[in-house]
Amino acid sequence: MNVLLIGGGGREHALAWKLAQSSMLDELYVTPGNPGTMRHGRNVPLDLDDPRALRQLIIDKRIRMVVVGPEAPLAGGLHDRIAADPQLKDLVTVIGPVAAGARLEGSKEFAKEFMIRHNIPTAAFRAFGRDQLPEAIAQLDHMESPYVIKADGLAQGKGVVITSDRQEAERVLKDMLGGNALGHAADRVLLEQHLSGTEVSAFLITDGQAFKMLPSAKDYKRIGDGDTGPNTGGMGAVSPVPFATKEFMAKVHDRIALPTIRGLHSEGIPYQGFLFLGLINVDGDPFLIEYNVRLGDPEAQVILPRLRSDLMDLFEGIATGTLSERHVDVDGRACVSVVLASEGYPGKYATGKPIVGLDLVQGAHVFQAGTAEEGGRLVTHGGRVLCVTAFGKDIEHAILNAYTNTALIDFEGKTHRSDIGHDLLRDPASKGGGGSGVKLGVK
Ligand code: AMP
Ligand code: GLY
């Protein structure tokens, strides 16, 4: 089968690498891809907003499956466009939801209302529109600090503010609802009850009826060691997460994943693809913070290497509505990924710096993200440049393997965290929150 993969980051390199291992794959096309995906398929240019160009590519290359890495094309209705095209609809399976399903990520208010309709444990909330600033400020009087303030729409990781300072909370509400921050993403703003606990991400794959849980992961969003500095797309990831025990994950399955898939079905939202559950463990009980309608990045770079099953077989299960008959087999070892970024990221950074040492890497995978080939040389081309992923018999050994290889790779301005996974070693039974000022250590 010929597959078109959409995206060009580390997650997509990991997807391309995993798909290329399948005997069911014939040709893999990636758009836009990166020099890493080029090793497993062919990178092709494509304007996703041009439906004719997409149709032409699918027909010319005999593509039967379109796998969407990032959320934006899904929110933009890529799946809907293919499903509405008489020439394509019976030909092509899209891995990734229609726009109505992508709203689970695209609108936090929609997601919260969905959770409440389906009795999914989540923090209490209220939502306010542009003309409701006084009501939003008055609501702060009924809430306990810290205040959790969220822009409704997609805001590239900048849409959530958590503060114990009442003045700052008012200022943030004024900025967001007053139109000075985040644009249309803040047309509506949510005030949420603050939950204290440890964070973990769970992932599943579904054909809309059946679903299979994938390995859990924890990512490290802040740029600096000890969860300091600004938020990034993610500076590293660990899988599995020790405090996501069998018992905890059974609760995630029963209380969150199952009512979500049933809820989507009962609301007539056809959902196929990956679903990412951002969770907080409050005294052993999972609460859902957010949905993402895709795999995380860099979480995919630890989840996919741990997946022993053929990913094409799972996708085939989606295509034929037989996912219930497929098996998810997971490598029991620990997997750690460390992101190598350009100096200055997530702010301004230089590009075009030659990357050396990839040939020295042993016993680890290097997934490329912000790279380019220039005159036969690999150079930096983005904020997050590479992701070094390694296995170990436990997290400690996986960390050692990942960092040993991280040290072999070099480019001017190479920046990375040196504490990925360390919090999980100190107190493996309970720790693992981190980021965003969330109180840790409930248990
Ligand atoms: P989100 O963009 O929804 O993932 O939120 C970003 C981060 O804010 C999450 O990863 C949590 O660390 C934190 N957060 C969001 N909502 C809450 C909440 N209700 N209580 C505590 N922390 C939260
Ligand atoms: N690493 C978080 C995300 O992909 O949203």
Coordinates of C-alpha atoms and ligand atoms in Angstrom, one line a residue:
M1 CA 0.0 0.0 0.0
N2 CA 1.2 3.5 -0.8
V3 CA 1.0 6.0 2.1
L4 CA 1.2 9.8 2.2
L5 CA 2.4 11.1 5.6
I6 CA 1.8 14.8 6.4
G7 CA 4.1 16.8 8.6
G8 CA 7.8 17.5 8.9
G9 CA 8.9 17.2 12.5
G10 CA 10.5 14.6 14.8
R11 CA 7.1 12.9 15.3
E12 CA 6.8 12.5 11.5
H13 CA 10.3 11.1 11.2
A14 CA 9.4 8.6 13.9
L15 CA 6.2 7.7 12.1
A16 CA 8.1 7.3 8.8
W17 CA 10.7 5.1 10.4
K18 CA 8.0 2.9 12.0
L19 CA 5.9 2.6 8.8
A20 CA 9.0 1.8 6.8
Q21 CA 9.4 -1.4 8.9
S22 CA 6.1 -2.8 7.7
S23 CA 6.0 -5.4 4.9
M24 CA 2.5 -3.9 4.1
L25 CA 4.1 -0.6 3.0
D26 CA 5.0 -0.1 -0.7
E27 CA 5.8 3.5 -1.3
L28 CA 5.9 6.2 1.4
Y29 CA 5.5 9.8 0.5
V30 CA 6.0 12.6 3.0
T31 CA 5.0 16.2 2.8
P32 CA 6.8 18.4 3.5
G33 CA 9.0 15.9 5.4
N34 CA 12.6 16.6 6.5
P35 CA 16.0 15.0 5.7
G36 CA 15.2 12.3 8.2
T37 CA 11.9 11.2 6.6
M38 CA 13.8 11.1 3.3
R39 CA 15.6 8.0 4.5
H40 CA 12.4 6.1 4.7
G41 CA 10.3 7.5 1.8
R42 CA 10.1 10.3 -0.7
N43 CA 9.6 13.9 0.4
V44 CA 7.2 15.7 -1.9
P45 CA 6.1 19.4 -2.0
L46 CA 2.4 20.0 -1.6
D47 CA 0.1 22.9 -0.8
L48 CA -2.4 21.4 1.6
D49 CA -4.8 24.2 1.0
D50 CA -5.0 23.4 -2.7
P51 CA -7.5 20.5 -3.0
R52 CA -6.7 19.9 -6.6
A53 CA -3.0 19.4 -5.9
L54 CA -3.8 16.9 -3.1
R55 CA -6.2 15.0 -5.3
Q56 CA -3.6 14.9 -8.1
L57 CA -0.9 13.6 -5.8
I58 CA -3.2 10.9 -4.4
I59 CA -4.2 9.7 -7.8
D60 CA -0.8 10.0 -9.5
K61 CA 1.0 8.1 -6.7
R62 CA -1.9 5.6 -6.1
I63 CA -2.0 6.6 -2.4
R64 CA -4.5 4.6 -0.3
M65 CA -3.8 6.0 3.1
V66 CA -3.1 9.6 4.4
V67 CA -1.5 9.7 7.8
V68 CA -1.7 13.2 9.4
G69 CA 0.9 14.0 12.0
P70 CA 0.0 17.5 13.3
E71 CA -3.4 18.9 14.3
A72 CA -3.6 22.0 12.1
P73 CA -4.5 20.1 8.8
L74 CA -7.1 18.1 10.8
A75 CA -8.6 21.3 12.3
G76 CA -8.6 22.8 8.8
G77 CA -10.8 19.9 7.5
L78 CA -8.3 17.9 5.5
H79 CA -10.1 14.6 6.3
D80 CA -13.5 16.2 5.5
R81 CA -12.2 17.4 2.1
I82 CA -11.0 13.9 1.2
A83 CA -14.2 12.3 2.5
A84 CA -16.3 14.7 0.4
D85 CA -14.4 14.1 -2.8
P86 CA -16.2 11.6 -4.9
Q87 CA -13.0 10.5 -6.6
L88 CA -11.2 9.9 -3.3
K89 CA -13.7 9.0 -0.7
D90 CA -13.8 5.2 -1.3
L91 CA -10.1 5.1 -2.3
V92 CA -8.3 6.6 0.7
T93 CA -8.3 6.1 4.4
V94 CA -7.3 9.1 6.5
I95 CA -5.6 8.5 9.8
G96 CA -6.7 11.5 11.8
P97 CA -10.2 12.8 12.7
V98 CA -12.6 15.0 10.7
A99 CA -12.8 18.7 11.8
A100 CA -15.7 18.0 14.2
G101 CA -13.4 15.5 16.0
A102 CA -10.4 17.8 15.9
R103 CA -12.5 20.4 17.9
L104 CA -11.6 18.3 20.9
E105 CA -8.2 19.9 20.6
G106 CA -9.2 23.1 18.7
S107 CA -11.7 24.4 21.3
K108 CA -11.1 23.9 25.0
E109 CA -14.7 24.9 25.8
F110 CA -16.0 22.3 23.3
A111 CA -13.7 19.7 24.9
K112 CA -14.8 20.5 28.5
E113 CA -18.5 20.4 27.6
F114 CA -18.0 17.1 25.9
M115 CA -16.2 15.7 29.0
I116 CA -19.1 16.9 31.2
R117 CA -21.8 15.5 28.9
H118 CA -20.0 12.1 29.1
N119 CA -19.2 12.2 32.9
I120 CA -15.5 12.2 32.3
P121 CA -13.6 13.4 35.4
T122 CA -12.2 16.9 34.8
A123 CA -11.7 20.2 36.6
A124 CA -14.8 22.4 37.0
F125 CA -14.9 25.4 34.7
R126 CA -16.7 28.4 33.4
A127 CA -16.3 30.1 30.0
F128 CA -16.6 33.8 29.1
G129 CA -16.9 35.7 25.9
R130 CA -15.4 39.0 24.8
D131 CA -18.3 41.0 26.4
Q132 CA -18.1 39.2 29.7
L133 CA -14.9 40.6 31.3
P134 CA -16.7 41.9 34.4
E135 CA -18.3 38.5 35.0
A136 CA -15.0 36.7 34.5
I137 CA -13.3 39.0 37.0
A138 CA -16.2 38.5 39.5
Q139 CA -15.8 34.8 39.0
L140 CA -12.3 35.0 40.5
D141 CA -14.0 35.8 43.9
H142 CA -15.6 32.4 43.8
M143 CA -12.4 30.6 43.0
E144 CA -9.5 29.5 45.1
S145 CA -5.9 30.4 44.0
P146 CA -4.0 29.4 42.0
Y147 CA -6.2 30.6 39.1
V148 CA -6.1 28.6 35.9
I149 CA -6.9 30.8 32.9
K150 CA -7.1 29.3 29.4
A151 CA -7.7 30.7 25.9
D152 CA -10.4 28.6 24.2
G153 CA -8.6 28.2 20.8
L154 CA -5.3 26.8 19.5
A155 CA -2.5 29.0 20.9
Q156 CA 0.7 27.0 20.3
G157 CA 1.3 26.2 24.0
K158 CA 0.8 29.8 25.1
G159 CA -2.9 29.7 25.9
V160 CA -2.7 28.6 29.6
V161 CA -1.7 30.8 32.5
I162 CA -1.6 29.5 36.0
T163 CA -1.1 32.2 38.7
S164 CA -1.6 32.6 42.4
D165 CA -1.6 36.4 42.0
R166 CA -5.1 37.8 41.8
Q167 CA -3.9 41.0 40.1
E168 CA -2.1 39.0 37.5
A169 CA -5.1 36.9 36.9
E170 CA -7.2 40.0 36.3
R171 CA -4.5 41.4 34.0
V172 CA -4.5 38.1 32.0
L173 CA -8.3 38.1 31.7
K174 CA -8.2 41.7 30.5
D175 CA -5.4 41.0 27.9
M176 CA -7.1 37.9 26.6
L177 CA -10.7 39.1 26.5
G178 CA -9.7 42.6 25.6
G179 CA -8.1 41.4 22.4
N180 CA -4.4 42.2 23.4
A181 CA -3.3 38.6 23.7
L182 CA -3.6 35.5 21.4
G183 CA -6.0 37.0 18.9
H184 CA -9.1 34.9 18.0
A185 CA -7.8 32.0 20.2
A186 CA -9.0 34.1 23.1
D187 CA -12.4 35.0 21.8
R188 CA -13.6 32.9 24.6
V189 CA -11.7 32.2 27.9
L190 CA -12.0 29.5 30.5
L191 CA -11.5 29.8 34.2
E192 CA -10.8 26.4 35.7
Q193 CA -10.6 24.8 39.1
H194 CA -6.9 24.0 39.8
L195 CA -6.0 20.4 40.2
S196 CA -3.0 19.3 42.2
G197 CA -1.2 16.1 41.2
T198 CA 1.3 14.5 38.8
E199 CA 0.9 14.7 35.1
V200 CA 1.0 11.9 32.6
S201 CA -0.1 11.5 29.0
A202 CA -2.0 8.5 27.7
F203 CA -2.5 7.7 24.1
L204 CA -4.9 5.5 22.2
I205 CA -5.6 4.6 18.6
T206 CA -9.2 4.1 17.4
D207 CA -11.3 3.2 14.4
G208 CA -14.3 5.0 16.0
Q209 CA -15.7 1.9 17.6
A210 CA -12.9 -0.1 19.2
F211 CA -9.7 1.5 20.6
K212 CA -6.4 0.3 21.9
M213 CA -4.3 1.9 24.5
L214 CA -0.8 2.8 23.5
P215 CA 2.2 3.3 26.0
S216 CA 2.0 6.2 28.4
A217 CA 4.6 9.0 28.3
K218 CA 5.7 12.0 30.1
D219 CA 7.1 15.0 28.3
Y220 CA 9.2 17.9 29.5
K221 CA 7.8 21.2 28.3
R222 CA 10.1 23.8 29.8
I223 CA 13.3 24.8 28.1
G224 CA 15.5 24.6 31.3
D225 CA 16.5 21.9 33.8
G226 CA 14.3 21.6 36.8
D227 CA 11.3 22.7 34.7
T228 CA 12.4 26.3 34.5
G229 CA 12.2 28.9 31.7
P230 CA 9.6 29.3 29.0
N231 CA 7.4 26.5 27.6
T232 CA 8.5 24.8 24.4
G233 CA 7.0 22.2 22.1
G234 CA 8.7 19.6 24.3
M235 CA 12.4 19.0 25.2
G236 CA 12.3 15.3 25.9
A237 CA 10.1 12.4 26.8
V238 CA 10.0 9.2 28.8
S239 CA 8.0 6.0 28.4
P240 CA 6.6 4.2 30.4
V241 CA 5.8 6.5 33.3
P242 CA 6.4 4.6 36.5
F243 CA 3.4 6.1 38.4
A244 CA 1.0 5.3 35.6
T245 CA 0.5 1.8 37.1
K246 CA -1.7 -0.9 35.8
E247 CA -4.3 0.1 38.3
F248 CA -4.2 3.7 37.3
M249 CA -4.2 3.0 33.6
A250 CA -7.3 0.7 34.1
K251 CA -9.0 3.8 35.5
V252 CA -7.9 5.8 32.6
H253 CA -9.3 3.2 30.3
D254 CA -12.7 2.9 32.0
R255 CA -13.3 6.4 33.2
I256 CA -11.8 8.4 30.3
A257 CA -10.9 6.5 27.2
L258 CA -14.1 4.4 27.0
P259 CA -16.6 7.2 27.6
T260 CA -14.7 9.4 25.1
I261 CA -14.9 6.9 22.3
R262 CA -18.6 6.0 23.1
G263 CA -19.3 9.7 23.4
L264 CA -17.9 10.5 20.0
H265 CA -19.8 7.7 18.5
S266 CA -23.1 8.7 20.2
E267 CA -22.7 12.2 19.0
G268 CA -22.2 11.1 15.4
I269 CA -18.6 12.3 15.3
P270 CA -16.6 9.7 13.3
Y271 CA -13.2 9.6 14.9
Q272 CA -10.3 7.6 13.5
G273 CA -6.7 8.0 14.4
F274 CA -4.7 8.8 17.5
L275 CA -6.0 10.5 20.6
F276 CA -3.8 12.0 23.3
L277 CA -5.2 12.3 26.8
G278 CA -3.4 14.9 29.0
L279 CA -4.0 13.7 32.5
I280 CA -3.4 14.7 36.1
N281 CA -3.2 12.0 38.8
V282 CA -5.1 13.3 41.8
D283 CA -4.7 10.9 44.7
G284 CA -4.6 7.9 42.4
D285 CA -7.6 9.1 40.3
P286 CA -7.1 10.3 36.7
F287 CA -8.6 13.7 35.7
L288 CA -8.6 14.8 32.1
I289 CA -6.9 18.1 31.4
E290 CA -7.0 18.1 27.7
Y291 CA -7.4 16.2 24.5
N292 CA -5.0 16.4 21.5
V293 CA -6.1 14.7 18.3
R294 CA -2.7 13.4 17.3
L295 CA 0.5 11.9 18.8
G296 CA 2.6 14.2 20.9
D297 CA 6.0 15.4 19.8
P298 CA 8.4 14.3 21.4
E299 CA 6.2 11.6 22.9
A300 CA 5.8 9.9 19.6
Q301 CA 9.6 9.4 19.6
V302 CA 9.4 7.2 22.6
I303 CA 6.0 5.6 22.0
L304 CA 6.6 4.4 18.5
P305 CA 9.9 2.7 19.2
R306 CA 8.2 0.8 22.1
L307 CA 5.4 -0.3 19.8
R308 CA 6.3 -3.8 18.6
S309 CA 3.2 -4.3 16.5
D310 CA 3.2 -3.4 12.9
L311 CA 1.7 0.2 12.7
M312 CA 0.4 -0.4 9.2
D313 CA -1.5 -3.4 10.5
L314 CA -3.2 -1.1 13.1
F315 CA -3.9 1.5 10.4
E316 CA -5.4 -1.3 8.3
G317 CA -7.6 -2.1 11.2
I318 CA -8.8 1.5 11.1
A319 CA -9.4 1.3 7.3
T320 CA -11.5 -1.8 7.6
G321 CA -13.1 -1.1 11.0
T322 CA -11.4 -4.2 12.5
L323 CA -9.1 -2.6 15.0
S324 CA -10.7 -4.8 17.7
E325 CA -9.0 -7.8 16.1
R326 CA -5.5 -6.3 16.0
H327 CA -2.9 -6.5 18.7
V328 CA -0.9 -3.8 20.4
D329 CA 2.4 -5.4 21.5
V330 CA 4.7 -3.2 23.6
D331 CA 8.4 -3.5 24.3
G332 CA 8.8 -3.7 28.1
R333 CA 12.0 -1.7 28.2
A334 CA 12.2 2.0 29.1
C335 CA 12.7 4.5 26.4
V336 CA 14.0 8.1 26.8
S337 CA 14.3 10.8 24.2
V338 CA 16.3 14.0 24.5
V339 CA 15.7 16.9 22.2
L340 CA 18.7 18.9 20.8
A341 CA 17.6 22.5 20.2
S342 CA 19.1 25.6 18.7
E343 CA 20.4 28.2 21.2
G344 CA 17.7 30.8 21.8
Y345 CA 14.8 28.4 21.2
P346 CA 11.8 28.9 22.0
G347 CA 12.7 32.5 21.1
K348 CA 14.9 33.6 18.2
Y349 CA 17.7 31.3 17.0
A350 CA 20.1 31.0 14.1
T351 CA 19.9 28.3 11.4
G352 CA 22.3 26.8 8.9
K353 CA 24.8 25.4 11.5
P354 CA 26.5 22.2 10.3
I355 CA 25.5 19.1 12.3
V356 CA 28.3 16.6 13.0
G357 CA 28.6 13.2 14.8
L358 CA 25.4 11.5 13.7
D359 CA 27.6 8.7 12.3
L360 CA 29.0 8.1 15.8
V361 CA 25.7 7.3 17.4
Q362 CA 25.4 3.7 18.6
G363 CA 22.5 1.9 20.2
A364 CA 20.2 4.9 19.8
H365 CA 17.9 6.4 17.2
V366 CA 18.2 10.0 16.0
F367 CA 14.9 11.4 14.8
Q368 CA 15.3 14.6 12.8
A369 CA 13.0 17.7 13.2
G370 CA 14.5 21.1 12.3
T371 CA 17.2 20.0 9.9
A372 CA 18.0 20.7 6.2
E373 CA 20.5 19.5 3.7
E374 CA 22.7 22.2 2.2
G375 CA 25.3 21.3 -0.3
G376 CA 25.4 17.7 0.8
R377 CA 25.7 18.7 4.5
L378 CA 23.2 18.4 7.2
V379 CA 22.5 21.7 8.9
T380 CA 20.2 23.1 11.6
H381 CA 16.9 24.5 10.2
G382 CA 14.6 24.9 13.2
G383 CA 14.2 25.4 17.0
R384 CA 14.0 21.7 17.8
V385 CA 16.7 20.1 15.6
L386 CA 17.1 16.5 16.6
C387 CA 15.7 14.0 19.1
V388 CA 18.0 11.2 20.4
T389 CA 16.0 8.2 21.6
A390 CA 17.4 5.3 23.4
F391 CA 16.3 2.1 25.2
G392 CA 17.4 0.8 28.6
K393 CA 16.4 -2.1 30.8
D394 CA 15.0 0.6 33.1
I395 CA 14.7 4.4 32.9
E396 CA 18.2 4.9 34.5
H397 CA 19.9 2.9 31.7
A398 CA 17.8 4.5 29.0
I399 CA 18.8 8.0 30.3
L400 CA 22.4 6.9 30.2
N401 CA 22.2 5.6 26.6
A402 CA 20.4 8.7 25.4
Y403 CA 22.8 11.1 27.0
T404 CA 25.9 9.2 25.9
N405 CA 24.7 9.5 22.3
T406 CA 23.6 13.1 22.8
A407 CA 27.2 14.0 23.7
L408 CA 28.4 12.6 20.4
I409 CA 26.4 14.9 18.2
D410 CA 27.4 18.6 17.8
F411 CA 26.4 21.8 16.2
E412 CA 27.0 25.4 17.1
G413 CA 24.5 26.5 19.7
K414 CA 23.5 22.9 20.6
T415 CA 21.1 23.2 23.6
H416 CA 19.4 20.5 25.6
R417 CA 18.0 19.6 29.0
S418 CA 20.3 17.5 31.1
D419 CA 17.6 16.2 33.4
I420 CA 15.2 14.3 31.2
G421 CA 13.7 11.5 33.3
H422 CA 15.6 12.4 36.5
D423 CA 12.5 13.2 38.5
L424 CA 11.2 9.7 37.7
L425 CA 14.4 8.2 39.3
R426 CA 14.3 10.2 42.5
D427 CA 10.9 8.9 43.6
P428 CA 9.6 6.5 40.9
A429 CA 6.5 5.6 42.9
S430 CA 5.0 9.0 42.9
K431 CA 6.7 11.8 41.1
G432 CA 6.5 13.1 37.6
G433 CA 4.4 16.3 37.4
G434 CA 6.5 19.3 36.5
G435 CA 5.9 22.4 34.5
S436 CA 3.4 25.2 34.5
G437 CA 3.5 25.8 38.3
V438 CA 1.4 22.8 39.1
K439 CA 1.7 21.7 42.7
L440 CA 3.4 18.3 42.9
G441 CA 3.5 15.4 45.3
V442 CA -0.1 14.8 46.2
K443 CA 0.9 11.3 47.2
Ligands
AMP1 P1 -3.0 22.5 28.4 O1 -2.5 23.5 27.4 O2 -4.5 22.5 28.6 O3 -2.3 21.2 28.3 O4 -2.4 23.1 29.8 C1 -1.0 23.3 29.9 C2 -0.6 22.9 31.3 O5 -1.3 23.6 32.3 C3 -1.0 21.4 31.6 O6 0.0 20.6 31.1 C4 -1.0 21.4 33.1 O7 0.4 21.4 33.6 C5 -1.5 22.8 33.4 N1 -3.0 22.7 33.7 C6 -3.9 22.9 32.8 N2 -5.1 22.8 33.4 C7 -4.9 22.7 34.7 C8 -5.8 22.5 35.9 N3 -7.1 22.6 35.8 N4 -5.2 22.4 37.1 C9 -3.8 22.3 37.2 N5 -3.0 22.4 36.2 C10 -3.5 22.6 34.9
GLY2 N1 4.6 17.5 23.6 C1 3.3 18.0 23.7 C2 2.6 18.1 22.4 O1 2.9 17.5 21.4 O2 1.6 18.7 22.4

